[in-house]
Amino acid sequence: MIYWELFLSFFQIGIFSFGGGYAALPLIEQELISVQGWITNQQFIDILTLSEMTPGPIAINAATFSGNQITGVFGGVVATIGVTLPSVIIVQLLAYFYFKYKNITMVQGIIQGLRPAVVALIASAGLTIFLTAMFGHSDWPLDLGELNYVSIVFFAIAIFLMRKFKASPIHVMIITGTLGGIVYSLI
């Protein structure tokens, strides 16, 4: 029964995650934490961290790690199939209709209308991740006494390296991961 629920949850996420993997993150968070109660907010952030670090699309990685966290390896397979199957179906249908009707003004209007909503989904996921990294949670109100100053320093280092030196994300993750291992083993 849990595998069917896992499949349906990720199938639903796959259907409504327009805009790519980052747009799926608030849906995954809502479904796994708030609706199903399968994982905690901290587990979600850990899953996102691992999903970002590993090769491949973040939504698929997040589904695989989430399913594995919830029910083991088979759960990871079920969640991955659930999140990818809608895309396979939808992309086939959209490709057919887009190429058939791409010159129609209404089709172009729909695409233009979806863009800001996709940006909002990505920004919402980014804000949740940022607040959880800095405060340990993303719930309002935020208490400045809960601010994690080590996270702020690592955030600043990462931004500095990427903006000033155009450091690759891989190098930034290696540097901050190494620093995190050192700092948190001393605390």
mmCIF file of N, CA and C in Angstrom, residues 52-139:
data_model
loop_
_atom_site.group_PDB
_atom_site.id
_atom_site.type_symbol
_atom_site.label_atom_id
_atom_site.label_comp_id
_atom_site.label_asym_id
_atom_site.label_seq_id
_atom_site.Cartn_x
_atom_site.Cartn_y
_atom_site.Cartn_z
ATOM 1 N N GLU A 52 21.179 17.795 -5.246
ATOM 2 C CA GLU A 52 21.922 18.819 -5.976
ATOM 3 C C GLU A 52 23.355 18.372 -6.246
ATOM 4 N N MET A 53 23.929 17.630 -5.322
ATOM 5 C CA MET A 53 25.321 17.201 -5.450
ATOM 6 C C MET A 53 25.507 16.069 -6.451
ATOM 7 N N THR A 54 24.482 15.265 -6.672
ATOM 8 C CA THR A 54 24.637 14.111 -7.545
ATOM 9 C C THR A 54 24.246 14.463 -8.976
ATOM 10 N N PRO A 55 24.837 13.789 -9.941
ATOM 11 C CA PRO A 55 24.512 14.079 -11.341
ATOM 12 C C PRO A 55 23.061 13.739 -11.655
ATOM 13 N N GLY A 56 22.478 14.498 -12.564
ATOM 14 C CA GLY A 56 21.126 14.225 -13.018
ATOM 15 C C GLY A 56 20.154 15.301 -12.594
ATOM 16 N N PRO A 57 18.930 15.210 -13.094
ATOM 17 C CA PRO A 57 17.897 16.200 -12.776
ATOM 18 C C PRO A 57 17.537 16.164 -11.297
ATOM 19 N N ILE A 58 17.403 17.333 -10.702
ATOM 20 C CA ILE A 58 17.189 17.425 -9.257
ATOM 21 C C ILE A 58 15.876 16.788 -8.821
ATOM 22 N N ALA A 59 14.814 16.918 -9.608
ATOM 23 C CA ALA A 59 13.520 16.332 -9.208
ATOM 24 C C ALA A 59 13.597 14.810 -9.200
ATOM 25 N N ILE A 60 14.270 14.251 -10.171
ATOM 26 C CA ILE A 60 14.406 12.785 -10.222
ATOM 27 C C ILE A 60 15.297 12.308 -9.085
ATOM 28 N N ASN A 61 16.392 13.015 -8.855
ATOM 29 C CA ASN A 61 17.266 12.654 -7.737
ATOM 30 C C ASN A 61 16.519 12.764 -6.405
ATOM 31 N N ALA A 62 15.756 13.858 -6.250
ATOM 32 C CA ALA A 62 15.002 14.047 -5.012
ATOM 33 C C ALA A 62 13.966 12.943 -4.826
ATOM 34 N N ALA A 63 13.315 12.549 -5.912
ATOM 35 C CA ALA A 63 12.340 11.452 -5.820
ATOM 36 C C ALA A 63 13.031 10.155 -5.417
ATOM 37 N N THR A 64 14.159 9.879 -6.023
ATOM 38 C CA THR A 64 14.893 8.650 -5.718
ATOM 39 C C THR A 64 15.347 8.635 -4.260
ATOM 40 N N PHE A 65 15.969 9.734 -3.812
ATOM 41 C CA PHE A 65 16.426 9.801 -2.422
ATOM 42 C C PHE A 65 15.251 9.762 -1.446
ATOM 43 N N SER A 66 14.159 10.459 -1.790
ATOM 44 C CA SER A 66 12.982 10.478 -0.905
ATOM 45 C C SER A 66 12.378 9.089 -0.774
ATOM 46 N N GLY A 67 12.149 8.436 -1.910
ATOM 47 C CA GLY A 67 11.584 7.081 -1.876
ATOM 48 C C GLY A 67 12.461 6.125 -1.093
ATOM 49 N N ASN A 68 13.767 6.261 -1.275
ATOM 50 C CA ASN A 68 14.707 5.422 -0.540
ATOM 51 C C ASN A 68 14.654 5.727 0.958
ATOM 52 N N GLN A 69 14.538 6.998 1.317
ATOM 53 C CA GLN A 69 14.432 7.391 2.728
ATOM 54 C C GLN A 69 13.162 6.831 3.361
ATOM 55 N N ILE A 70 12.070 6.825 2.588
ATOM 56 C CA ILE A 70 10.770 6.437 3.131
ATOM 57 C C ILE A 70 10.618 4.921 3.237
ATOM 58 N N THR A 71 10.972 4.180 2.171
ATOM 59 C CA THR A 71 10.724 2.730 2.178
ATOM 60 C C THR A 71 11.885 1.876 1.686
ATOM 61 N N GLY A 72 13.040 2.469 1.420
ATOM 62 C CA GLY A 72 14.168 1.671 0.964
ATOM 63 C C GLY A 72 14.359 1.758 -0.547
ATOM 64 N N VAL A 73 15.200 0.884 -1.066
ATOM 65 C CA VAL A 73 15.594 0.921 -2.474
ATOM 66 C C VAL A 73 14.394 0.802 -3.405
ATOM 67 N N PHE A 74 13.490 -0.124 -3.138
ATOM 68 C CA PHE A 74 12.319 -0.283 -4.003
ATOM 69 C C PHE A 74 11.462 0.980 -3.981
ATOM 70 N N GLY A 75 11.381 1.641 -2.845
ATOM 71 C CA GLY A 75 10.662 2.911 -2.754
ATOM 72 C C GLY A 75 11.305 3.974 -3.623
ATOM 73 N N GLY A 76 12.633 3.970 -3.700
ATOM 74 C CA GLY A 76 13.344 4.902 -4.576
ATOM 75 C C GLY A 76 13.010 4.663 -6.030
ATOM 76 N N VAL A 77 12.927 3.396 -6.414
ATOM 77 C CA VAL A 77 12.568 3.046 -7.794
ATOM 78 C C VAL A 77 11.134 3.480 -8.092
ATOM 79 N N VAL A 78 10.217 3.181 -7.182
ATOM 80 C CA VAL A 78 8.801 3.520 -7.371
ATOM 81 C C VAL A 78 8.622 5.038 -7.473
ATOM 82 N N ALA A 79 9.261 5.793 -6.583
ATOM 83 C CA ALA A 79 9.146 7.256 -6.610
ATOM 84 C C ALA A 79 9.728 7.828 -7.904
ATOM 85 N N THR A 80 10.838 7.268 -8.355
ATOM 86 C CA THR A 80 11.466 7.741 -9.586
ATOM 87 C C THR A 80 10.571 7.490 -10.794
ATOM 88 N N ILE A 81 9.987 6.326 -10.863
ATOM 89 C CA ILE A 81 9.056 6.030 -11.957
ATOM 90 C C ILE A 81 7.844 6.959 -11.870
ATOM 91 N N GLY A 82 7.334 7.154 -10.662
ATOM 92 C CA GLY A 82 6.176 8.019 -10.466
ATOM 93 C C GLY A 82 6.420 9.442 -10.923
ATOM 94 N N VAL A 83 7.588 9.993 -10.626
ATOM 95 C CA VAL A 83 7.857 11.391 -10.971
ATOM 96 C C VAL A 83 8.204 11.568 -12.454
ATOM 97 N N THR A 84 8.733 10.526 -13.099
ATOM 98 C CA THR A 84 9.132 10.666 -14.500
ATOM 99 C C THR A 84 8.037 10.306 -15.492
ATOM 100 N N LEU A 85 7.165 9.394 -15.131
ATOM 101 C CA LEU A 85 6.143 8.935 -16.064
ATOM 102 C C LEU A 85 5.249 10.061 -16.598
ATOM 103 N N PRO A 86 4.778 10.977 -15.764
ATOM 104 C CA PRO A 86 3.961 12.064 -16.317
ATOM 105 C C PRO A 86 4.712 12.906 -17.349
ATOM 106 N N SER A 87 5.996 13.133 -17.123
ATOM 107 C CA SER A 87 6.780 13.920 -18.079
ATOM 108 C C SER A 87 6.861 13.235 -19.426
ATOM 109 N N VAL A 88 7.059 11.943 -19.412
ATOM 110 C CA VAL A 88 7.126 11.197 -20.675
ATOM 111 C C VAL A 88 5.814 11.351 -21.436
ATOM 112 N N ILE A 89 4.720 11.189 -20.742
ATOM 113 C CA ILE A 89 3.402 11.292 -21.382
ATOM 114 C C ILE A 89 3.132 12.724 -21.835
ATOM 115 N N ILE A 90 3.342 13.679 -20.945
ATOM 116 C CA ILE A 90 3.034 15.078 -21.247
ATOM 117 C C ILE A 90 3.918 15.618 -22.369
ATOM 118 N N VAL A 91 5.202 15.314 -22.341
ATOM 119 C CA VAL A 91 6.106 15.817 -23.384
ATOM 120 C C VAL A 91 5.715 15.272 -24.751
ATOM 121 N N GLN A 92 5.328 14.019 -24.803
ATOM 122 C CA GLN A 92 4.891 13.461 -26.090
ATOM 123 C C GLN A 92 3.655 14.189 -26.612
ATOM 124 N N LEU A 93 2.685 14.426 -25.732
ATOM 125 C CA LEU A 93 1.474 15.136 -26.142
ATOM 126 C C LEU A 93 1.760 16.591 -26.508
ATOM 127 N N LEU A 94 2.546 17.271 -25.694
ATOM 128 C CA LEU A 94 2.862 18.676 -25.966
ATOM 129 C C LEU A 94 3.658 18.844 -27.256
ATOM 130 N N ALA A 95 4.594 17.961 -27.480
ATOM 131 C CA ALA A 95 5.384 18.052 -28.712
ATOM 132 C C ALA A 95 4.483 17.940 -29.929
ATOM 133 N N TYR A 96 3.574 17.012 -29.874
ATOM 134 C CA TYR A 96 2.648 16.842 -30.993
ATOM 135 C C TYR A 96 1.815 18.101 -31.214
ATOM 136 N N PHE A 97 1.175 18.591 -30.137
ATOM 137 C CA PHE A 97 0.300 19.752 -30.274
ATOM 138 C C PHE A 97 1.069 21.042 -30.527
ATOM 139 N N TYR A 98 2.236 21.195 -29.908
ATOM 140 C CA TYR A 98 3.009 22.421 -30.115
ATOM 141 C C TYR A 98 3.421 22.570 -31.572
ATOM 142 N N PHE A 99 3.974 21.519 -32.132
ATOM 143 C CA PHE A 99 4.422 21.627 -33.513
ATOM 144 C C PHE A 99 3.256 21.736 -34.496
ATOM 145 N N LYS A 100 2.108 21.257 -34.092
ATOM 146 C CA LYS A 100 0.930 21.368 -34.944
ATOM 147 C C LYS A 100 0.313 22.773 -34.867
ATOM 148 N N TYR A 101 0.343 23.397 -33.655
ATOM 149 C CA TYR A 101 -0.357 24.667 -33.443
ATOM 150 C C TYR A 101 0.549 25.801 -32.952
ATOM 151 N N LYS A 102 1.858 25.718 -33.134
ATOM 152 C CA LYS A 102 2.782 26.685 -32.534
ATOM 153 C C LYS A 102 2.605 28.122 -33.022
ATOM 154 N N ASN A 103 2.010 28.330 -34.155
ATOM 155 C CA ASN A 103 1.853 29.684 -34.688
ATOM 156 C C ASN A 103 0.571 30.372 -34.220
ATOM 157 N N ILE A 104 -0.210 29.725 -33.408
ATOM 158 C CA ILE A 104 -1.445 30.321 -32.907
ATOM 159 C C ILE A 104 -1.119 31.249 -31.729
ATOM 160 N N THR A 105 -1.686 32.451 -31.758
ATOM 161 C CA THR A 105 -1.417 33.470 -30.743
ATOM 162 C C THR A 105 -1.747 32.980 -29.337
ATOM 163 N N MET A 106 -2.826 32.255 -29.173
ATOM 164 C CA MET A 106 -3.215 31.791 -27.845
ATOM 165 C C MET A 106 -2.165 30.839 -27.258
ATOM 166 N N VAL A 107 -1.589 29.996 -28.073
ATOM 167 C CA VAL A 107 -0.550 29.075 -27.598
ATOM 168 C C VAL A 107 0.646 29.877 -27.101
ATOM 169 N N GLN A 108 1.045 30.893 -27.838
ATOM 170 C CA GLN A 108 2.155 31.746 -27.414
ATOM 171 C C GLN A 108 1.803 32.489 -26.125
ATOM 172 N N GLY A 109 0.539 32.925 -26.004
ATOM 173 C CA GLY A 109 0.090 33.604 -24.789
ATOM 174 C C GLY A 109 0.136 32.704 -23.570
ATOM 175 N N ILE A 110 -0.240 31.447 -23.735
ATOM 176 C CA ILE A 110 -0.188 30.481 -22.625
ATOM 177 C C ILE A 110 1.247 30.313 -22.157
ATOM 178 N N ILE A 111 2.159 30.184 -23.088
ATOM 179 C CA ILE A 111 3.572 30.012 -22.733
ATOM 180 C C ILE A 111 4.088 31.249 -22.008
ATOM 181 N N GLN A 112 3.744 32.435 -22.501
ATOM 182 C CA GLN A 112 4.160 33.682 -21.844
ATOM 183 C C GLN A 112 3.561 33.792 -20.440
ATOM 184 N N GLY A 113 2.324 33.334 -20.265
ATOM 185 C CA GLY A 113 1.677 33.394 -18.963
ATOM 186 C C GLY A 113 2.261 32.430 -17.946
ATOM 187 N N LEU A 114 2.779 31.316 -18.410
ATOM 188 C CA LEU A 114 3.352 30.327 -17.494
ATOM 189 C C LEU A 114 4.721 30.731 -16.959
ATOM 190 N N ARG A 115 5.476 31.502 -17.704
ATOM 191 C CA ARG A 115 6.847 31.842 -17.301
ATOM 192 C C ARG A 115 6.937 32.489 -15.925
ATOM 193 N N PRO A 116 6.155 33.537 -15.620
ATOM 194 C CA PRO A 116 6.271 34.139 -14.276
ATOM 195 C C PRO A 116 5.881 33.173 -13.154
ATOM 196 N N ALA A 117 4.918 32.311 -13.407
ATOM 197 C CA ALA A 117 4.512 31.346 -12.378
ATOM 198 C C ALA A 117 5.636 30.355 -12.093
ATOM 199 N N VAL A 118 6.342 29.958 -13.124
ATOM 200 C CA VAL A 118 7.463 29.033 -12.949
ATOM 201 C C VAL A 118 8.573 29.699 -12.141
ATOM 202 N N VAL A 119 8.848 30.964 -12.429
ATOM 203 C CA VAL A 119 9.854 31.700 -11.659
ATOM 204 C C VAL A 119 9.440 31.781 -10.188
ATOM 205 N N ALA A 120 8.150 32.018 -9.925
ATOM 206 C CA ALA A 120 7.666 32.076 -8.542
ATOM 207 C C ALA A 120 7.846 30.733 -7.838
ATOM 208 N N LEU A 121 7.597 29.624 -8.526
ATOM 209 C CA LEU A 121 7.792 28.301 -7.923
ATOM 210 C C LEU A 121 9.254 28.078 -7.553
ATOM 211 N N ILE A 122 10.150 28.454 -8.452
ATOM 212 C CA ILE A 122 11.578 28.285 -8.195
ATOM 213 C C ILE A 122 12.016 29.178 -7.037
ATOM 214 N N ALA A 123 11.554 30.424 -7.024
ATOM 215 C CA ALA A 123 11.909 31.349 -5.943
ATOM 216 C C ALA A 123 11.386 30.852 -4.598
ATOM 217 N N SER A 124 10.186 30.295 -4.577
ATOM 218 C CA SER A 124 9.617 29.771 -3.343
ATOM 219 C C SER A 124 10.466 28.630 -2.792
ATOM 220 N N ALA A 125 10.876 27.728 -3.670
ATOM 221 C CA ALA A 125 11.736 26.621 -3.235
ATOM 222 C C ALA A 125 13.075 27.143 -2.728
ATOM 223 N N GLY A 126 13.636 28.124 -3.442
ATOM 224 C CA GLY A 126 14.910 28.704 -3.018
ATOM 225 C C GLY A 126 14.809 29.379 -1.666
ATOM 226 N N LEU A 127 13.709 30.083 -1.425
ATOM 227 C CA LEU A 127 13.514 30.755 -0.145
ATOM 228 C C LEU A 127 13.381 29.742 0.993
ATOM 229 N N THR A 128 12.663 28.661 0.752
ATOM 230 C CA THR A 128 12.527 27.608 1.771
ATOM 231 C C THR A 128 13.885 27.013 2.115
ATOM 232 N N ILE A 129 14.674 26.708 1.103
ATOM 233 C CA ILE A 129 16.003 26.135 1.330
ATOM 234 C C ILE A 129 16.886 27.132 2.080
ATOM 235 N N PHE A 130 16.865 28.389 1.649
ATOM 236 C CA PHE A 130 17.682 29.421 2.284
ATOM 237 C C PHE A 130 17.323 29.583 3.759
ATOM 238 N N LEU A 131 16.025 29.726 4.056
ATOM 239 C CA LEU A 131 15.601 29.923 5.440
ATOM 240 C C LEU A 131 15.932 28.720 6.311
ATOM 241 N N THR A 132 15.765 27.520 5.774
ATOM 242 C CA THR A 132 16.086 26.321 6.553
ATOM 243 C C THR A 132 17.584 26.235 6.816
ATOM 244 N N ALA A 133 18.393 26.607 5.833
ATOM 245 C CA ALA A 133 19.843 26.593 6.019
ATOM 246 C C ALA A 133 20.283 27.631 7.050
ATOM 247 N N MET A 134 19.632 28.781 7.056
ATOM 248 C CA MET A 134 20.051 29.867 7.944
ATOM 249 C C MET A 134 19.419 29.804 9.341
ATOM 250 N N PHE A 135 18.173 29.294 9.429
ATOM 251 C CA PHE A 135 17.464 29.308 10.708
ATOM 252 C C PHE A 135 17.123 27.912 11.238
ATOM 253 N N GLY A 136 17.300 26.889 10.422
ATOM 254 C CA GLY A 136 16.942 25.541 10.847
ATOM 255 C C GLY A 136 15.489 25.197 10.554
ATOM 256 N N HIS A 137 14.720 26.150 10.052
ATOM 257 C CA HIS A 137 13.319 25.937 9.663
ATOM 258 C C HIS A 137 12.917 27.069 8.729
ATOM 259 N N SER A 138 11.768 26.906 8.086
ATOM 260 C CA SER A 138 11.308 27.944 7.167
ATOM 261 C C SER A 138 9.960 28.521 7.591
ATOM 262 N N ASP A 139 9.539 28.205 8.809
ATOM 263 C CA ASP A 139 8.245 28.676 9.296
ATOM 264 C C ASP A 139 8.361 30.089 9.848
#
